Amino acid sequence: MRKFVIPSLLFAAFGSIAAHAHAILDHASPLVGSTVASAPHEVSLTFTQNLEAAFSSVQVTDANGARVDQGKPQISGNTMRVGLKSLSQGTYRVRRQALSVDTHKTEGNFTFHVGGP
Ligand SMILES: [Cu+2]
């Protein structure tokens, strides 16, 4: 496990520096790193700045790397949301690329877990 921890910490440190004053992820649903009892129908990401819809995107993948999102996200102001296919138990990764209205690009990813009954 140790070798997985260090890159994650490095990424977190670099990400917070690179995201200074740009479109930082403010909050997400499902919550970053959370376990949810029932499968969510969408992922919603809210940023600290408004987004340029044409240059912002989100992908959700399962443990095998297969896409489980419905494709094109809906972007309104500082919020980006994308519908999900029917999810079974497991861990899912959300990757995002965001271009904020100040023309700065940020990206990042997090996981959430759909738990059992
Ligand atoms: Cu910026």
PDB file of C-alpha atoms and ligand atoms in Angstrom:
ATOM      1  CA  MET A   1       0.000   0.000   0.000  1.00  0.00           C
ATOM      2  CA  ARG A   2       2.838   2.387   0.824  1.00  0.00           C
ATOM      3  CA  LYS A   3       3.798   3.051  -2.778  1.00  0.00           C
ATOM      4  CA  PHE A   4       0.274   4.256  -3.560  1.00  0.00           C
ATOM      5  CA  VAL A   5       0.178   6.713  -0.696  1.00  0.00           C
ATOM      6  CA  ILE A   6       3.161   8.846  -1.664  1.00  0.00           C
ATOM      7  CA  PRO A   7       2.059   9.757  -5.215  1.00  0.00           C
ATOM      8  CA  SER A   8      -1.370  10.677  -3.846  1.00  0.00           C
ATOM      9  CA  LEU A   9       0.154  13.065  -1.336  1.00  0.00           C
ATOM     10  CA  LEU A  10       2.409  14.595  -3.977  1.00  0.00           C
ATOM     11  CA  PHE A  11      -0.548  15.039  -6.268  1.00  0.00           C
ATOM     12  CA  ALA A  12      -2.577  16.665  -3.519  1.00  0.00           C
ATOM     13  CA  ALA A  13       0.232  19.090  -2.703  1.00  0.00           C
ATOM     14  CA  PHE A  14       0.881  20.022  -6.322  1.00  0.00           C
ATOM     15  CA  GLY A  15      -2.815  20.294  -7.049  1.00  0.00           C
ATOM     16  CA  SER A  16      -3.424  22.800  -4.305  1.00  0.00           C
ATOM     17  CA  ILE A  17      -0.566  25.006  -5.492  1.00  0.00           C
ATOM     18  CA  ALA A  18      -1.583  24.845  -9.147  1.00  0.00           C
ATOM     19  CA  ALA A  19      -5.185  25.628  -8.292  1.00  0.00           C
ATOM     20  CA  HIS A  20      -4.381  28.905  -6.540  1.00  0.00           C
ATOM     21  CA  ALA A  21      -7.121  31.452  -7.275  1.00  0.00           C
ATOM     22  CA  HIS A  22      -8.547  29.409 -10.136  1.00  0.00           C
ATOM     23  CA  ALA A  23     -11.583  27.188 -10.478  1.00  0.00           C
ATOM     24  CA  ILE A  24     -10.952  25.068  -7.405  1.00  0.00           C
ATOM     25  CA  LEU A  25     -13.380  22.276  -6.638  1.00  0.00           C
ATOM     26  CA  ASP A  26     -15.476  23.678  -3.822  1.00  0.00           C
ATOM     27  CA  HIS A  27     -17.645  20.666  -3.167  1.00  0.00           C
ATOM     28  CA  ALA A  28     -18.846  17.520  -4.849  1.00  0.00           C
ATOM     29  CA  SER A  29     -21.802  15.174  -4.687  1.00  0.00           C
ATOM     30  CA  PRO A  30     -21.162  12.374  -3.845  1.00  0.00           C
ATOM     31  CA  LEU A  31     -18.657  13.823  -1.398  1.00  0.00           C
ATOM     32  CA  VAL A  32     -14.973  13.345  -2.207  1.00  0.00           C
ATOM     33  CA  GLY A  33     -13.805  10.000  -0.821  1.00  0.00           C
ATOM     34  CA  SER A  34     -17.210   9.142   0.572  1.00  0.00           C
ATOM     35  CA  THR A  35     -19.107   5.874   0.757  1.00  0.00           C
ATOM     36  CA  VAL A  36     -22.740   6.161  -0.267  1.00  0.00           C
ATOM     37  CA  ALA A  37     -25.290   3.485   0.616  1.00  0.00           C
ATOM     38  CA  SER A  38     -27.272   3.744  -2.611  1.00  0.00           C
ATOM     39  CA  ALA A  39     -26.050   4.432  -6.120  1.00  0.00           C
ATOM     40  CA  PRO A  40     -26.172   8.127  -7.073  1.00  0.00           C
ATOM     41  CA  HIS A  41     -27.846   9.104 -10.367  1.00  0.00           C
ATOM     42  CA  GLU A  42     -25.462  11.947 -11.082  1.00  0.00           C
ATOM     43  CA  VAL A  43     -22.193  13.542 -10.055  1.00  0.00           C
ATOM     44  CA  SER A  44     -22.320  17.247  -9.319  1.00  0.00           C
ATOM     45  CA  LEU A  45     -19.196  19.402  -8.974  1.00  0.00           C
ATOM     46  CA  THR A  46     -19.267  22.977  -7.732  1.00  0.00           C
ATOM     47  CA  PHE A  47     -16.260  25.220  -8.274  1.00  0.00           C
ATOM     48  CA  THR A  48     -15.016  28.477  -6.790  1.00  0.00           C
ATOM     49  CA  GLN A  49     -15.345  30.253 -10.148  1.00  0.00           C
ATOM     50  CA  ASN A  50     -17.699  30.078 -13.097  1.00  0.00           C
ATOM     51  CA  LEU A  51     -16.716  27.618 -15.814  1.00  0.00           C
ATOM     52  CA  GLU A  52     -16.243  27.898 -19.554  1.00  0.00           C
ATOM     53  CA  ALA A  53     -18.653  25.187 -20.656  1.00  0.00           C
ATOM     54  CA  ALA A  54     -16.902  24.418 -23.945  1.00  0.00           C
ATOM     55  CA  PHE A  55     -13.623  23.584 -22.229  1.00  0.00           C
ATOM     56  CA  SER A  56     -14.725  21.860 -19.035  1.00  0.00           C
ATOM     57  CA  SER A  57     -15.510  18.183 -18.720  1.00  0.00           C
ATOM     58  CA  VAL A  58     -15.952  15.320 -16.297  1.00  0.00           C
ATOM     59  CA  GLN A  59     -15.556  11.573 -16.689  1.00  0.00           C
ATOM     60  CA  VAL A  60     -16.634   8.887 -14.236  1.00  0.00           C
ATOM     61  CA  THR A  61     -15.105   5.421 -14.476  1.00  0.00           C
ATOM     62  CA  ASP A  62     -15.488   2.141 -12.625  1.00  0.00           C
ATOM     63  CA  ALA A  63     -12.672   0.020 -11.173  1.00  0.00           C
ATOM     64  CA  ASN A  64     -11.966  -1.416 -14.641  1.00  0.00           C
ATOM     65  CA  GLY A  65     -11.688   2.006 -16.201  1.00  0.00           C
ATOM     66  CA  ALA A  66     -15.006   1.755 -18.076  1.00  0.00           C
ATOM     67  CA  ARG A  67     -17.010   4.961 -18.423  1.00  0.00           C
ATOM     68  CA  VAL A  68     -20.165   4.989 -16.325  1.00  0.00           C
ATOM     69  CA  ASP A  69     -21.220   8.599 -16.973  1.00  0.00           C
ATOM     70  CA  GLN A  70     -23.844   9.558 -19.547  1.00  0.00           C
ATOM     71  CA  GLY A  71     -21.491  11.676 -21.625  1.00  0.00           C
ATOM     72  CA  LYS A  72     -21.766  15.414 -22.043  1.00  0.00           C
ATOM     73  CA  PRO A  73     -22.021  17.270 -18.731  1.00  0.00           C
ATOM     74  CA  GLN A  74     -24.487  20.052 -18.043  1.00  0.00           C
ATOM     75  CA  ILE A  75     -22.629  23.180 -17.006  1.00  0.00           C
ATOM     76  CA  SER A  76     -24.304  26.171 -15.442  1.00  0.00           C
ATOM     77  CA  GLY A  77     -22.339  28.957 -13.807  1.00  0.00           C
ATOM     78  CA  ASN A  78     -19.898  27.324 -11.404  1.00  0.00           C
ATOM     79  CA  THR A  79     -21.580  23.907 -11.376  1.00  0.00           C
ATOM     80  CA  MET A  80     -20.957  20.938 -13.641  1.00  0.00           C
ATOM     81  CA  ARG A  81     -23.091  17.806 -13.434  1.00  0.00           C
ATOM     82  CA  VAL A  82     -23.234  14.585 -15.358  1.00  0.00           C
ATOM     83  CA  GLY A  83     -25.733  11.731 -15.252  1.00  0.00           C
ATOM     84  CA  LEU A  84     -24.617   8.237 -14.338  1.00  0.00           C
ATOM     85  CA  LYS A  85     -25.507   4.798 -15.608  1.00  0.00           C
ATOM     86  CA  SER A  86     -26.889   2.335 -13.075  1.00  0.00           C
ATOM     87  CA  LEU A  87     -23.994   1.724 -10.673  1.00  0.00           C
ATOM     88  CA  SER A  88     -23.378  -1.468  -8.753  1.00  0.00           C
ATOM     89  CA  GLN A  89     -21.276  -1.761  -5.612  1.00  0.00           C
ATOM     90  CA  GLY A  90     -17.715  -0.640  -6.044  1.00  0.00           C
ATOM     91  CA  THR A  91     -15.313   2.253  -6.254  1.00  0.00           C
ATOM     92  CA  TYR A  92     -15.692   4.933  -8.913  1.00  0.00           C
ATOM     93  CA  ARG A  93     -13.289   7.636  -9.984  1.00  0.00           C
ATOM     94  CA  VAL A  94     -14.324  11.118 -11.046  1.00  0.00           C
ATOM     95  CA  ARG A  95     -11.885  13.014 -13.280  1.00  0.00           C
ATOM     96  CA  ARG A  96     -12.473  16.633 -14.110  1.00  0.00           C
ATOM     97  CA  GLN A  97     -10.946  19.291 -16.291  1.00  0.00           C
ATOM     98  CA  ALA A  98     -12.145  22.817 -15.692  1.00  0.00           C
ATOM     99  CA  LEU A  99     -11.426  26.025 -17.558  1.00  0.00           C
ATOM    100  CA  SER A 100     -12.517  28.958 -15.465  1.00  0.00           C
ATOM    101  CA  VAL A 101     -13.622  32.315 -16.834  1.00  0.00           C
ATOM    102  CA  ASP A 102     -10.195  33.750 -15.932  1.00  0.00           C
ATOM    103  CA  THR A 103      -8.837  31.329 -18.619  1.00  0.00           C
ATOM    104  CA  HIS A 104      -6.913  29.178 -16.129  1.00  0.00           C
ATOM    105  CA  LYS A 105      -7.231  25.433 -16.432  1.00  0.00           C
ATOM    106  CA  THR A 106      -7.297  23.038 -13.499  1.00  0.00           C
ATOM    107  CA  GLU A 107      -7.797  19.308 -13.269  1.00  0.00           C
ATOM    108  CA  GLY A 108      -8.068  16.671 -10.618  1.00  0.00           C
ATOM    109  CA  ASN A 109      -9.773  13.498  -9.593  1.00  0.00           C
ATOM    110  CA  PHE A 110     -11.293  11.751  -6.635  1.00  0.00           C
ATOM    111  CA  THR A 111     -13.076   8.532  -5.827  1.00  0.00           C
ATOM    112  CA  PHE A 112     -16.320   7.615  -4.142  1.00  0.00           C
ATOM    113  CA  HIS A 113     -17.595   4.224  -3.143  1.00  0.00           C
ATOM    114  CA  VAL A 114     -21.019   2.691  -3.542  1.00  0.00           C
ATOM    115  CA  GLY A 115     -21.546   0.409  -0.580  1.00  0.00           C
ATOM    116  CA  GLY A 116     -23.528  -2.750  -0.140  1.00  0.00           C
ATOM    117  CA  PRO A 117     -26.959  -3.219   1.359  1.00  0.00           C
TER     118      PRO A 117
HETATM  119 CU    CU B   1      -7.059  31.493 -12.314  1.00  0.00          CU
END
